[in-house]
PDB file of C-alpha atoms and ligand atoms in Angstrom:
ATOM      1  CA  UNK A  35       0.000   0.000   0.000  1.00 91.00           C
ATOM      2  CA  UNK A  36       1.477   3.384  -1.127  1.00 95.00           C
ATOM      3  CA  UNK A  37       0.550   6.412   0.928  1.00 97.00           C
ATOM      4  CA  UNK A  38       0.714  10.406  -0.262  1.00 98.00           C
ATOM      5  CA  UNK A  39       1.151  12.431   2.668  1.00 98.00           C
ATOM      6  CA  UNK A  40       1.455  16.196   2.243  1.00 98.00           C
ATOM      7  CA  UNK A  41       1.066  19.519   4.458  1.00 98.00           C
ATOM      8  CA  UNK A  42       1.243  23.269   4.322  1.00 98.00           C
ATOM      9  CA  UNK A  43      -0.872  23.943   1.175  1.00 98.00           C
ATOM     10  CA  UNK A  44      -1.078  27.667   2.478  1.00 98.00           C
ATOM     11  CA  UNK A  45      -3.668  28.291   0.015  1.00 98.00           C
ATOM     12  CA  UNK A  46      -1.857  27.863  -2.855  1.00 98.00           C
ATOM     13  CA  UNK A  47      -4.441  26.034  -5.672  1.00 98.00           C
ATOM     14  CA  UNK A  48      -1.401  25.541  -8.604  1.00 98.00           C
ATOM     15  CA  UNK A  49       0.584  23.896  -6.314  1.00 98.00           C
ATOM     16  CA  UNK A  50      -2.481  21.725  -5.394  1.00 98.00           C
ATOM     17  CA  UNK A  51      -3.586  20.665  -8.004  1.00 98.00           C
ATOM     18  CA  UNK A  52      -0.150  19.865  -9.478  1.00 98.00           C
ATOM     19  CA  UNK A  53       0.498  17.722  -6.316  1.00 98.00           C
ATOM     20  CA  UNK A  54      -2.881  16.091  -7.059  1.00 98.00           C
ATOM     21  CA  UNK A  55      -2.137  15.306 -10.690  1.00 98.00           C
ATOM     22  CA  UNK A  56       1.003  13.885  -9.323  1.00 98.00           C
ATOM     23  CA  UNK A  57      -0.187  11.543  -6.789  1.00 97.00           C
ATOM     24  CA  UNK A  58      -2.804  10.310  -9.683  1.00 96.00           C
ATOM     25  CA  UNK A  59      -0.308   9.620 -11.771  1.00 97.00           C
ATOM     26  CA  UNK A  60       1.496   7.715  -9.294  1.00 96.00           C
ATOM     27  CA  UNK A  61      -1.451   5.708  -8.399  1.00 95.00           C
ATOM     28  CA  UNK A  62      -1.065   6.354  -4.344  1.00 96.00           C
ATOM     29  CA  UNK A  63      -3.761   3.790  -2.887  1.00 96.00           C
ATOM     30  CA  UNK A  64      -4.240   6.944   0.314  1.00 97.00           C
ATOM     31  CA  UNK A  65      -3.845  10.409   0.633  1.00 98.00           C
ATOM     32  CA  UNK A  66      -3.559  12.570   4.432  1.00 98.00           C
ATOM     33  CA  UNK A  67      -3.082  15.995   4.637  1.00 98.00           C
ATOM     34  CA  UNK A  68      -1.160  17.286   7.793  1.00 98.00           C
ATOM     35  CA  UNK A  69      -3.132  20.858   7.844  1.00 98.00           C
ATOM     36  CA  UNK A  70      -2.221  24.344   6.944  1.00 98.00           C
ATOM     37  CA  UNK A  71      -4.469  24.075   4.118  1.00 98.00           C
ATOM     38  CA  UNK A  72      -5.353  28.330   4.560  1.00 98.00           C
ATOM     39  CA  UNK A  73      -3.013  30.788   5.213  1.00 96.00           C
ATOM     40  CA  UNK A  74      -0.727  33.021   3.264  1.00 97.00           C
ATOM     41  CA  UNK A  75      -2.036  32.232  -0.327  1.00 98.00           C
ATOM     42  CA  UNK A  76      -4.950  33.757  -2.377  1.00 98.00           C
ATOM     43  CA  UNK A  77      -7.116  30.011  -2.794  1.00 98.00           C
ATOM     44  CA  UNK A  78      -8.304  29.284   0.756  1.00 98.00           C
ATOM     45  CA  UNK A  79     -12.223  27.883  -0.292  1.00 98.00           C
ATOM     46  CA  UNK A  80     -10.984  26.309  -3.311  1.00 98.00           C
ATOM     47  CA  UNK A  81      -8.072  24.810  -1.206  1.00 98.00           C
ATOM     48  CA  UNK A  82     -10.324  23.352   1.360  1.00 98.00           C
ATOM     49  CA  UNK A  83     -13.140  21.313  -0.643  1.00 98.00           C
ATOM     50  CA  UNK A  84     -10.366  19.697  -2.810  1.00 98.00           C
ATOM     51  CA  UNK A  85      -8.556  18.452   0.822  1.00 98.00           C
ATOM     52  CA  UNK A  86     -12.063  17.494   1.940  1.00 98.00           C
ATOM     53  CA  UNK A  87     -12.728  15.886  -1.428  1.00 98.00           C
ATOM     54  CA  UNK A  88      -9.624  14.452  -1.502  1.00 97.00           C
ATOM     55  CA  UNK A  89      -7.925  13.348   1.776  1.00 98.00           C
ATOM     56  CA  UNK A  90      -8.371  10.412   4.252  1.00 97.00           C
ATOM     57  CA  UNK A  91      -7.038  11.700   7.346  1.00 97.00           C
ATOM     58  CA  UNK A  92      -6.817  15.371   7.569  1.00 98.00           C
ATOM     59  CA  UNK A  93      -5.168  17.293  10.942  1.00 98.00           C
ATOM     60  CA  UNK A  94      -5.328  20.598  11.722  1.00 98.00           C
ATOM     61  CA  UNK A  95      -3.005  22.984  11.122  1.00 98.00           C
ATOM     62  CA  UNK A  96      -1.669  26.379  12.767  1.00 97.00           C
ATOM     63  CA  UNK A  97      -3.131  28.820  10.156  1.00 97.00           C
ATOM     64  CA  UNK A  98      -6.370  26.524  10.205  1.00 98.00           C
ATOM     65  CA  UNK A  99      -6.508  27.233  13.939  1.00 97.00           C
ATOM     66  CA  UNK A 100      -5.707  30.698  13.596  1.00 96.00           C
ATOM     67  CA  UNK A 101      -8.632  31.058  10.901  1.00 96.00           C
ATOM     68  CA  UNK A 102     -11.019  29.877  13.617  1.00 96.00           C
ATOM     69  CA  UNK A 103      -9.919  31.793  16.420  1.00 92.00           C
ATOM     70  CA  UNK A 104      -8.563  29.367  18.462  1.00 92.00           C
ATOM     71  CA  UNK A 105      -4.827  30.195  17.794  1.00 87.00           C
ATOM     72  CA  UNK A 106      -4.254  33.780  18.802  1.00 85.00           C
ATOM     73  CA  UNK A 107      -3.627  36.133  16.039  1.00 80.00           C
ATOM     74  CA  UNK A 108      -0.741  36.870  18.317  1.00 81.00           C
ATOM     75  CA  UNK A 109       0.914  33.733  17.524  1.00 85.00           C
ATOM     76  CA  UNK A 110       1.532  34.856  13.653  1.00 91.00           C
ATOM     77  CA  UNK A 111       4.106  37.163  12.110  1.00 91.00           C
ATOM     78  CA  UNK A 112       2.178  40.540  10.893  1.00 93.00           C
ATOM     79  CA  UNK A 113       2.501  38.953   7.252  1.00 94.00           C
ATOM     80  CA  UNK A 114       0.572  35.744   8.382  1.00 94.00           C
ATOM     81  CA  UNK A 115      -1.917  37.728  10.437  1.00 94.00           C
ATOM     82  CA  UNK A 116      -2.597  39.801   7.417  1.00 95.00           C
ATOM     83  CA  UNK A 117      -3.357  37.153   5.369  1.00 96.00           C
ATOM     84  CA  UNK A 118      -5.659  35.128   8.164  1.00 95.00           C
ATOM     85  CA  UNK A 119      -7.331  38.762   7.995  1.00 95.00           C
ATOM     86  CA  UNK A 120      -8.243  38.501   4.473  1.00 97.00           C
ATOM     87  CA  UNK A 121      -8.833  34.617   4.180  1.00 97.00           C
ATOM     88  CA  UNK A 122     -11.424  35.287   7.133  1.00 95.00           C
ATOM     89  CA  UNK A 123     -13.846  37.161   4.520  1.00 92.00           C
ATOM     90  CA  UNK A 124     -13.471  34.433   2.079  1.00 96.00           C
ATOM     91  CA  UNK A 125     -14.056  31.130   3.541  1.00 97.00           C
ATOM     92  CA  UNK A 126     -17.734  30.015   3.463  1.00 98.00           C
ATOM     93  CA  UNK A 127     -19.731  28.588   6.750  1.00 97.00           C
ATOM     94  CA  UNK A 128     -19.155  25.354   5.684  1.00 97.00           C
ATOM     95  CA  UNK A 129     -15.408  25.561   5.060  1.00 98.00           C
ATOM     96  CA  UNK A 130     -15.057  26.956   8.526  1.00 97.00           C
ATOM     97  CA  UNK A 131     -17.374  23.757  10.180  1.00 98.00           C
ATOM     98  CA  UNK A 132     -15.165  21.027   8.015  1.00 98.00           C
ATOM     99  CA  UNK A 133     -12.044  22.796   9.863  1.00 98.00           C
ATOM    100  CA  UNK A 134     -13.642  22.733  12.975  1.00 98.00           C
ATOM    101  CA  UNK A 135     -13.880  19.079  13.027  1.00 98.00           C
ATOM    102  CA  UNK A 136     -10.429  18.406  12.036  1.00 98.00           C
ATOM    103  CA  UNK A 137      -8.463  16.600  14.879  1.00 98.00           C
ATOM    104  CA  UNK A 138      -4.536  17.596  15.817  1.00 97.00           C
ATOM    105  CA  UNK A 139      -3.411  14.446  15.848  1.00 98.00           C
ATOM    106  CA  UNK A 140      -4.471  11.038  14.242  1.00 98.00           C
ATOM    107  CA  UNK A 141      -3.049   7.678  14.801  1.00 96.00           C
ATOM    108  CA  UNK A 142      -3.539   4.642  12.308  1.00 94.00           C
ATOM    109  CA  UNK A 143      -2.037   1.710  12.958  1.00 88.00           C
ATOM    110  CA  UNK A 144       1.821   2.366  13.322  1.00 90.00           C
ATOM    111  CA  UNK A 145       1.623   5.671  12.168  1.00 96.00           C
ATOM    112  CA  UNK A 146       1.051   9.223  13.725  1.00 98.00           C
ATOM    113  CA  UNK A 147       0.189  12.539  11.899  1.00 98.00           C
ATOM    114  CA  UNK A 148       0.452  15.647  13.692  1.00 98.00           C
ATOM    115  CA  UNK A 149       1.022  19.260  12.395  1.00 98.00           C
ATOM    116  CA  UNK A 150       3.735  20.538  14.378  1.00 97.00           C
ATOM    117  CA  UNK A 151       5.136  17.996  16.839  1.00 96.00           C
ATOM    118  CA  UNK A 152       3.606  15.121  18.623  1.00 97.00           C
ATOM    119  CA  UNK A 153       4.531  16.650  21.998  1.00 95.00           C
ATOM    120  CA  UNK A 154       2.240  19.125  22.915  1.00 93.00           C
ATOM    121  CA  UNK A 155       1.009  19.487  19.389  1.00 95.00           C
ATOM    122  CA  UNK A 156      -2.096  22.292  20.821  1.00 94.00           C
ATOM    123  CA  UNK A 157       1.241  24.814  21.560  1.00 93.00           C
ATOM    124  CA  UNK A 158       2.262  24.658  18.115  1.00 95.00           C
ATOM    125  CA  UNK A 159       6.034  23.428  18.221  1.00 95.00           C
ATOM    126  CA  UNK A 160       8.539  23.749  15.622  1.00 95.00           C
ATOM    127  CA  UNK A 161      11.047  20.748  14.859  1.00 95.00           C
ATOM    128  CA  UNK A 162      14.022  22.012  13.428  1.00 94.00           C
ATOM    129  CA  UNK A 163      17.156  20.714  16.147  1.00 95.00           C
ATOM    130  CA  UNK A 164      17.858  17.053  16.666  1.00 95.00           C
ATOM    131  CA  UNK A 165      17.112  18.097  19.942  1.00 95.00           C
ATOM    132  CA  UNK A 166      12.974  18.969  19.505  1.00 96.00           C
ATOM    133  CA  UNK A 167      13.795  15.749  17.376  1.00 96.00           C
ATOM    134  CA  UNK A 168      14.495  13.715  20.646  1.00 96.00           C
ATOM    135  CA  UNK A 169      11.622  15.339  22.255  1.00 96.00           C
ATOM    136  CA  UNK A 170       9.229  14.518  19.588  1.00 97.00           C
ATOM    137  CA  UNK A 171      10.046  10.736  19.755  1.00 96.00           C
ATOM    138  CA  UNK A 172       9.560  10.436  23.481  1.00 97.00           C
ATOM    139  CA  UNK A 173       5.744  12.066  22.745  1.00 97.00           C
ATOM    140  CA  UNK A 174       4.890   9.002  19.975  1.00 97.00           C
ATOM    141  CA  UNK A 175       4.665   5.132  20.456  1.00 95.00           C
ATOM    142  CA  UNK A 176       3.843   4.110  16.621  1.00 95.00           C
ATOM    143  CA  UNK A 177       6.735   3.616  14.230  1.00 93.00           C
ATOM    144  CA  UNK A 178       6.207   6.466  12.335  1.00 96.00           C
ATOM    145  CA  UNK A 179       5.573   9.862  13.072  1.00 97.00           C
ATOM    146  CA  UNK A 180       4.631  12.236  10.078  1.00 98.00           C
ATOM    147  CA  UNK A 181       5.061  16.408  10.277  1.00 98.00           C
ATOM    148  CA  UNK A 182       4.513  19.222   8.676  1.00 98.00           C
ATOM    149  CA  UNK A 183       4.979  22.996   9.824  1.00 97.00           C
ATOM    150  CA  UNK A 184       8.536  23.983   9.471  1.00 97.00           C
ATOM    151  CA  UNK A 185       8.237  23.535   5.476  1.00 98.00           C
ATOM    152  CA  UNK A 186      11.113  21.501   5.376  1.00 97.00           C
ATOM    153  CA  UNK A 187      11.866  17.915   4.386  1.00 97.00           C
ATOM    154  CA  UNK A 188      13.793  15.906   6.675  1.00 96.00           C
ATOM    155  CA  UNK A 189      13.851  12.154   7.862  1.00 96.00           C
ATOM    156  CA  UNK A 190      15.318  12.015  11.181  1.00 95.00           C
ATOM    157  CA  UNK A 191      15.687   7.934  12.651  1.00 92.00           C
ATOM    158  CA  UNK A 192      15.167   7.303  16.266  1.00 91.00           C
ATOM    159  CA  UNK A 193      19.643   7.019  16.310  1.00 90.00           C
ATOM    160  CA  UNK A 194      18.967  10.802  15.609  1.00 90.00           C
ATOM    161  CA  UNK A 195      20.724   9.712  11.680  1.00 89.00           C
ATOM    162  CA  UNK A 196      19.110  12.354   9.325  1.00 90.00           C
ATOM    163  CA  UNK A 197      17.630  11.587   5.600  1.00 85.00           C
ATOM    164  CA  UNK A 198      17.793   7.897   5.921  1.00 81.00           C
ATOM    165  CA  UNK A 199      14.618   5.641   5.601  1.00 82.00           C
ATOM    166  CA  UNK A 200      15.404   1.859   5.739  1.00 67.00           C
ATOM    167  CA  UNK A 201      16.411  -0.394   3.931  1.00 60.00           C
ATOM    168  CA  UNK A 202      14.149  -3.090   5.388  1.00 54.00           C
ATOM    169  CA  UNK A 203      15.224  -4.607   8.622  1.00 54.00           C
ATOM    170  CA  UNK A 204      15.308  -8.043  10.059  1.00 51.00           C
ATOM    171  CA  UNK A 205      11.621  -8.504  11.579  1.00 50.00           C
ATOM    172  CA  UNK A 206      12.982  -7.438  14.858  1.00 49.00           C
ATOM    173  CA  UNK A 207      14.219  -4.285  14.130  1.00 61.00           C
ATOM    174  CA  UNK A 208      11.813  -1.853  15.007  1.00 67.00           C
ATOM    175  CA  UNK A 209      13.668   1.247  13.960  1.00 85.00           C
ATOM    176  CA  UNK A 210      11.366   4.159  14.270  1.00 92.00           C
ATOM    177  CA  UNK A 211      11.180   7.786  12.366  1.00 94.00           C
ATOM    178  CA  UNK A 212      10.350  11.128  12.670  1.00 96.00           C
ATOM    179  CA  UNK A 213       9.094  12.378   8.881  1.00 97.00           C
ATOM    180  CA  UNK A 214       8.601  15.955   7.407  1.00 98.00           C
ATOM    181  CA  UNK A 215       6.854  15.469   4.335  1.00 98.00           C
ATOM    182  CA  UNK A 216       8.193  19.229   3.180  1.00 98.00           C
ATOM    183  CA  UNK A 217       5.410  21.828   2.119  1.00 98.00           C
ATOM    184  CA  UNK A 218       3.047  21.873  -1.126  1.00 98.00           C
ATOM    185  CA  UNK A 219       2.185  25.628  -1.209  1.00 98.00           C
ATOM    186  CA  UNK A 220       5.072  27.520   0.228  1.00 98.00           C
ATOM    187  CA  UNK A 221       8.264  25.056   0.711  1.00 98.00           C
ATOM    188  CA  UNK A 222      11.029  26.996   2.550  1.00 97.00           C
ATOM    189  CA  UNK A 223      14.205  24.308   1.516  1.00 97.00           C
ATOM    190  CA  UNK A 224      15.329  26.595  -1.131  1.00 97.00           C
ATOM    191  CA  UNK A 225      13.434  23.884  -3.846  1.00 98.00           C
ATOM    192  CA  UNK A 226      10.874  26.246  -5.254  1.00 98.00           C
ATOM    193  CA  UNK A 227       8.660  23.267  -6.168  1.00 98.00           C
ATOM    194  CA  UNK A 228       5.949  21.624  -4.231  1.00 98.00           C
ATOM    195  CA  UNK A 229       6.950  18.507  -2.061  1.00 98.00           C
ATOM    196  CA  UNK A 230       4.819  16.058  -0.683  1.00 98.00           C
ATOM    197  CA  UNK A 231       6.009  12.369   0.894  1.00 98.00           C
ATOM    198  CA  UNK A 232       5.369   9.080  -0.497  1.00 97.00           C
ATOM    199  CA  UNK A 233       5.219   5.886   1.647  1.00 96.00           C
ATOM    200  CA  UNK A 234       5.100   2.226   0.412  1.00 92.00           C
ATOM    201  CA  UNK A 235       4.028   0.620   3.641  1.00 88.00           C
ATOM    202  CA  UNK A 236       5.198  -3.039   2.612  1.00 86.00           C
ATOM    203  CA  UNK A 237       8.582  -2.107   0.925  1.00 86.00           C
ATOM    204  CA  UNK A 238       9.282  -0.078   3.832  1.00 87.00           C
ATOM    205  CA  UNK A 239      10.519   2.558   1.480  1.00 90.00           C
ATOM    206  CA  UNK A 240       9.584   6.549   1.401  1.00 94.00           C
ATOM    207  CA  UNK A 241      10.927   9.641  -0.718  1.00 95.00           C
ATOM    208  CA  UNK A 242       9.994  12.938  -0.857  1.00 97.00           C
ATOM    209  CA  UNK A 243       8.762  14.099  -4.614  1.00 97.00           C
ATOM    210  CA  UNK A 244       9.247  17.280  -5.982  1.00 98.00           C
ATOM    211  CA  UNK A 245       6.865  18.791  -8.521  1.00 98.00           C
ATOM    212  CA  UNK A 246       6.786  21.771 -10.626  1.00 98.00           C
ATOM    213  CA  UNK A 247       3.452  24.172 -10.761  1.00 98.00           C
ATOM    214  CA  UNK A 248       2.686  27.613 -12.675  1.00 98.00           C
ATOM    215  CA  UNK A 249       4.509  29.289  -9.791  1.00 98.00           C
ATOM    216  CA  UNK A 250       4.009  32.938 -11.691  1.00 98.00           C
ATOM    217  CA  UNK A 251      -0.258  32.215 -11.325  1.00 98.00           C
ATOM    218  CA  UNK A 252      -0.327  31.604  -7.842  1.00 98.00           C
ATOM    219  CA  UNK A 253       2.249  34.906  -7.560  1.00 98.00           C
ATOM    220  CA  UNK A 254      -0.360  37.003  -9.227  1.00 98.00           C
ATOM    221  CA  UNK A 255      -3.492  36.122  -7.734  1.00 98.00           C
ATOM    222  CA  UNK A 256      -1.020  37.033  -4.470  1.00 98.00           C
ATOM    223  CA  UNK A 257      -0.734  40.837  -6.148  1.00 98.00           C
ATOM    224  CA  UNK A 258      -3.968  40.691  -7.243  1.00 98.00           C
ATOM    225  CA  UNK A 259      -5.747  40.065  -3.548  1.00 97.00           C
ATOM    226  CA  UNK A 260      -3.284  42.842  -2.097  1.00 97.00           C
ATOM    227  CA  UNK A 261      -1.667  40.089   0.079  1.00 97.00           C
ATOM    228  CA  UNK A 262       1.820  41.199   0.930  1.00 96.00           C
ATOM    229  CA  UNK A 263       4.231  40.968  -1.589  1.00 96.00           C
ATOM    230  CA  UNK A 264       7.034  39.268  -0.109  1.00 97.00           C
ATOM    231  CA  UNK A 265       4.316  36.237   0.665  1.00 97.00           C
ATOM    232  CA  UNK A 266       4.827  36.075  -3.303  1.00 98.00           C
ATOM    233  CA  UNK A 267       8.174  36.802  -4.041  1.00 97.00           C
ATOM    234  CA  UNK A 268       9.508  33.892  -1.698  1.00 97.00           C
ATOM    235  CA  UNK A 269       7.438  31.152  -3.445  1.00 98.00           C
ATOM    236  CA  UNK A 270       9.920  32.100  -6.627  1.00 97.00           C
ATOM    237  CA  UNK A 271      13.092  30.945  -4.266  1.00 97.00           C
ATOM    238  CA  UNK A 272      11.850  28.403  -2.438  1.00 97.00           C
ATOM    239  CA  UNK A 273      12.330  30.175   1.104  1.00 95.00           C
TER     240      UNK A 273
HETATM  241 ZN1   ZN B 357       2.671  26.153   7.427  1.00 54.10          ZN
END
Protein backbone atom coordinates (compact mmCIF):
# COMPACT_ATOMS: atom_id res chain seq x y z
CA UNK A 1 0.00 0.00 0.00
CA UNK A 2 1.48 3.38 -1.13
CA UNK A 3 0.55 6.41 0.93
CA UNK A 4 0.71 10.41 -0.26
CA UNK A 5 1.15 12.43 2.67
CA UNK A 6 1.45 16.20 2.24
CA UNK A 7 1.07 19.52 4.46
CA UNK A 8 1.24 23.27 4.32
CA UNK A 9 -0.87 23.94 1.18
CA UNK A 10 -1.08 27.67 2.48
CA UNK A 11 -3.67 28.29 0.01
CA UNK A 12 -1.86 27.86 -2.86
CA UNK A 13 -4.44 26.03 -5.67
CA UNK A 14 -1.40 25.54 -8.60
CA UNK A 15 0.58 23.90 -6.31
CA UNK A 16 -2.48 21.72 -5.39
CA UNK A 17 -3.59 20.67 -8.00
CA UNK A 18 -0.15 19.86 -9.48
CA UNK A 19 0.50 17.72 -6.32
CA UNK A 20 -2.88 16.09 -7.06
CA UNK A 21 -2.14 15.31 -10.69
CA UNK A 22 1.00 13.89 -9.32
CA UNK A 23 -0.19 11.54 -6.79
CA UNK A 24 -2.80 10.31 -9.68
CA UNK A 25 -0.31 9.62 -11.77
CA UNK A 26 1.50 7.71 -9.29
CA UNK A 27 -1.45 5.71 -8.40
CA UNK A 28 -1.07 6.35 -4.34
CA UNK A 29 -3.76 3.79 -2.89
CA UNK A 30 -4.24 6.94 0.31
CA UNK A 31 -3.84 10.41 0.63
CA UNK A 32 -3.56 12.57 4.43
CA UNK A 33 -3.08 15.99 4.64
CA UNK A 34 -1.16 17.29 7.79
CA UNK A 35 -3.13 20.86 7.84
CA UNK A 36 -2.22 24.34 6.94
CA UNK A 37 -4.47 24.08 4.12
CA UNK A 38 -5.35 28.33 4.56
CA UNK A 39 -3.01 30.79 5.21
CA UNK A 40 -0.73 33.02 3.26
CA UNK A 41 -2.04 32.23 -0.33
CA UNK A 42 -4.95 33.76 -2.38
CA UNK A 43 -7.12 30.01 -2.79
CA UNK A 44 -8.30 29.28 0.76
CA UNK A 45 -12.22 27.88 -0.29
CA UNK A 46 -10.98 26.31 -3.31
CA UNK A 47 -8.07 24.81 -1.21
CA UNK A 48 -10.32 23.35 1.36
CA UNK A 49 -13.14 21.31 -0.64
CA UNK A 50 -10.37 19.70 -2.81
CA UNK A 51 -8.56 18.45 0.82
CA UNK A 52 -12.06 17.49 1.94
CA UNK A 53 -12.73 15.89 -1.43
CA UNK A 54 -9.62 14.45 -1.50
CA UNK A 55 -7.92 13.35 1.78
CA UNK A 56 -8.37 10.41 4.25
CA UNK A 57 -7.04 11.70 7.35
CA UNK A 58 -6.82 15.37 7.57
CA UNK A 59 -5.17 17.29 10.94
CA UNK A 60 -5.33 20.60 11.72
CA UNK A 61 -3.01 22.98 11.12
CA UNK A 62 -1.67 26.38 12.77
CA UNK A 63 -3.13 28.82 10.16
CA UNK A 64 -6.37 26.52 10.21
CA UNK A 65 -6.51 27.23 13.94
CA UNK A 66 -5.71 30.70 13.60
CA UNK A 67 -8.63 31.06 10.90
CA UNK A 68 -11.02 29.88 13.62
CA UNK A 69 -9.92 31.79 16.42
CA UNK A 70 -8.56 29.37 18.46
CA UNK A 71 -4.83 30.20 17.79
CA UNK A 72 -4.25 33.78 18.80
CA UNK A 73 -3.63 36.13 16.04
CA UNK A 74 -0.74 36.87 18.32
CA UNK A 75 0.91 33.73 17.52
CA UNK A 76 1.53 34.86 13.65
CA UNK A 77 4.11 37.16 12.11
CA UNK A 78 2.18 40.54 10.89
CA UNK A 79 2.50 38.95 7.25
CA UNK A 80 0.57 35.74 8.38
CA UNK A 81 -1.92 37.73 10.44
CA UNK A 82 -2.60 39.80 7.42
CA UNK A 83 -3.36 37.15 5.37
CA UNK A 84 -5.66 35.13 8.16
CA UNK A 85 -7.33 38.76 7.99
CA UNK A 86 -8.24 38.50 4.47
CA UNK A 87 -8.83 34.62 4.18
CA UNK A 88 -11.42 35.29 7.13
CA UNK A 89 -13.85 37.16 4.52
CA UNK A 90 -13.47 34.43 2.08
CA UNK A 91 -14.06 31.13 3.54
CA UNK A 92 -17.73 30.02 3.46
CA UNK A 93 -19.73 28.59 6.75
CA UNK A 94 -19.16 25.35 5.68
CA UNK A 95 -15.41 25.56 5.06
CA UNK A 96 -15.06 26.96 8.53
CA UNK A 97 -17.37 23.76 10.18
CA UNK A 98 -15.16 21.03 8.01
CA UNK A 99 -12.04 22.80 9.86
CA UNK A 100 -13.64 22.73 12.98
CA UNK A 101 -13.88 19.08 13.03
CA UNK A 102 -10.43 18.41 12.04
CA UNK A 103 -8.46 16.60 14.88
CA UNK A 104 -4.54 17.60 15.82
CA UNK A 105 -3.41 14.45 15.85
CA UNK A 106 -4.47 11.04 14.24
CA UNK A 107 -3.05 7.68 14.80
CA UNK A 108 -3.54 4.64 12.31
CA UNK A 109 -2.04 1.71 12.96
CA UNK A 110 1.82 2.37 13.32
CA UNK A 111 1.62 5.67 12.17
CA UNK A 112 1.05 9.22 13.73
CA UNK A 113 0.19 12.54 11.90
CA UNK A 114 0.45 15.65 13.69
CA UNK A 115 1.02 19.26 12.40
CA UNK A 116 3.74 20.54 14.38
CA UNK A 117 5.14 18.00 16.84
CA UNK A 118 3.61 15.12 18.62
CA UNK A 119 4.53 16.65 22.00
CA UNK A 120 2.24 19.12 22.91
CA UNK A 121 1.01 19.49 19.39
CA UNK A 122 -2.10 22.29 20.82
CA UNK A 123 1.24 24.81 21.56
CA UNK A 124 2.26 24.66 18.11
CA UNK A 125 6.03 23.43 18.22
CA UNK A 126 8.54 23.75 15.62
CA UNK A 127 11.05 20.75 14.86
CA UNK A 128 14.02 22.01 13.43
CA UNK A 129 17.16 20.71 16.15
CA UNK A 130 17.86 17.05 16.67
CA UNK A 131 17.11 18.10 19.94
CA UNK A 132 12.97 18.97 19.51
CA UNK A 133 13.79 15.75 17.38
CA UNK A 134 14.49 13.71 20.65
CA UNK A 135 11.62 15.34 22.26
CA UNK A 136 9.23 14.52 19.59
CA UNK A 137 10.05 10.74 19.75
CA UNK A 138 9.56 10.44 23.48
CA UNK A 139 5.74 12.07 22.75
CA UNK A 140 4.89 9.00 19.98
CA UNK A 141 4.66 5.13 20.46
CA UNK A 142 3.84 4.11 16.62
CA UNK A 143 6.74 3.62 14.23
CA UNK A 144 6.21 6.47 12.34
CA UNK A 145 5.57 9.86 13.07
CA UNK A 146 4.63 12.24 10.08
CA UNK A 147 5.06 16.41 10.28
CA UNK A 148 4.51 19.22 8.68
CA UNK A 149 4.98 23.00 9.82
CA UNK A 150 8.54 23.98 9.47
CA UNK A 151 8.24 23.54 5.48
CA UNK A 152 11.11 21.50 5.38
CA UNK A 153 11.87 17.92 4.39
CA UNK A 154 13.79 15.91 6.67
CA UNK A 155 13.85 12.15 7.86
CA UNK A 156 15.32 12.02 11.18
CA UNK A 157 15.69 7.93 12.65
CA UNK A 158 15.17 7.30 16.27
CA UNK A 159 19.64 7.02 16.31
CA UNK A 160 18.97 10.80 15.61
CA UNK A 161 20.72 9.71 11.68
CA UNK A 162 19.11 12.35 9.32
CA UNK A 163 17.63 11.59 5.60
CA UNK A 164 17.79 7.90 5.92
CA UNK A 165 14.62 5.64 5.60
CA UNK A 166 15.40 1.86 5.74
CA UNK A 167 16.41 -0.39 3.93
CA UNK A 168 14.15 -3.09 5.39
CA UNK A 169 15.22 -4.61 8.62
CA UNK A 170 15.31 -8.04 10.06
CA UNK A 171 11.62 -8.50 11.58
CA UNK A 172 12.98 -7.44 14.86
CA UNK A 173 14.22 -4.28 14.13
CA UNK A 174 11.81 -1.85 15.01
CA UNK A 175 13.67 1.25 13.96
CA UNK A 176 11.37 4.16 14.27
CA UNK A 177 11.18 7.79 12.37
CA UNK A 178 10.35 11.13 12.67
CA UNK A 179 9.09 12.38 8.88
CA UNK A 180 8.60 15.96 7.41
CA UNK A 181 6.85 15.47 4.34
CA UNK A 182 8.19 19.23 3.18
CA UNK A 183 5.41 21.83 2.12
CA UNK A 184 3.05 21.87 -1.13
CA UNK A 185 2.18 25.63 -1.21
CA UNK A 186 5.07 27.52 0.23
CA UNK A 187 8.26 25.06 0.71
CA UNK A 188 11.03 27.00 2.55
CA UNK A 189 14.21 24.31 1.52
CA UNK A 190 15.33 26.59 -1.13
CA UNK A 191 13.43 23.88 -3.85
CA UNK A 192 10.87 26.25 -5.25
CA UNK A 193 8.66 23.27 -6.17
CA UNK A 194 5.95 21.62 -4.23
CA UNK A 195 6.95 18.51 -2.06
CA UNK A 196 4.82 16.06 -0.68
CA UNK A 197 6.01 12.37 0.89
CA UNK A 198 5.37 9.08 -0.50
CA UNK A 199 5.22 5.89 1.65
CA UNK A 200 5.10 2.23 0.41
CA UNK A 201 4.03 0.62 3.64
CA UNK A 202 5.20 -3.04 2.61
CA UNK A 203 8.58 -2.11 0.92
CA UNK A 204 9.28 -0.08 3.83
CA UNK A 205 10.52 2.56 1.48
CA UNK A 206 9.58 6.55 1.40
CA UNK A 207 10.93 9.64 -0.72
CA UNK A 208 9.99 12.94 -0.86
CA UNK A 209 8.76 14.10 -4.61
CA UNK A 210 9.25 17.28 -5.98
CA UNK A 211 6.86 18.79 -8.52
CA UNK A 212 6.79 21.77 -10.63
CA UNK A 213 3.45 24.17 -10.76
CA UNK A 214 2.69 27.61 -12.67
CA UNK A 215 4.51 29.29 -9.79
CA UNK A 216 4.01 32.94 -11.69
CA UNK A 217 -0.26 32.21 -11.32
CA UNK A 218 -0.33 31.60 -7.84
CA UNK A 219 2.25 34.91 -7.56
CA UNK A 220 -0.36 37.00 -9.23
CA UNK A 221 -3.49 36.12 -7.73
CA UNK A 222 -1.02 37.03 -4.47
CA UNK A 223 -0.73 40.84 -6.15
CA UNK A 224 -3.97 40.69 -7.24
CA UNK A 225 -5.75 40.07 -3.55
CA UNK A 226 -3.28 42.84 -2.10
CA UNK A 227 -1.67 40.09 0.08
CA UNK A 228 1.82 41.20 0.93
CA UNK A 229 4.23 40.97 -1.59
CA UNK A 230 7.03 39.27 -0.11
CA UNK A 231 4.32 36.24 0.66
CA UNK A 232 4.83 36.08 -3.30
CA UNK A 233 8.17 36.80 -4.04
CA UNK A 234 9.51 33.89 -1.70
CA UNK A 235 7.44 31.15 -3.44
CA UNK A 236 9.92 32.10 -6.63
CA UNK A 237 13.09 30.95 -4.27
CA UNK A 238 11.85 28.40 -2.44
CA UNK A 239 12.33 30.17 1.10
ZN1 LIG B 1 2.67 26.15 7.43
Amino acid sequence: MRIAIMSDIHSNLPALEAVLQRIETLGADALHCLGDIVGYGPFPEECIGLVGARCDVVVRGNHDSGLLGETSVEDFNSMGRLALEWTRDRVSAASLTYLRGLPLVCRREEVTFVHSSPASPERWPYVFSLTDAEEAFRAFTTRLCFVGHTHVPVVVGEDLSVNSFGPPGRTEDRARFLVNVGSVGQPRDGDPRAAFGLLDIEAWTYETVRVEYDIPKTQAAIRKAGLPAPLARRLSRGV
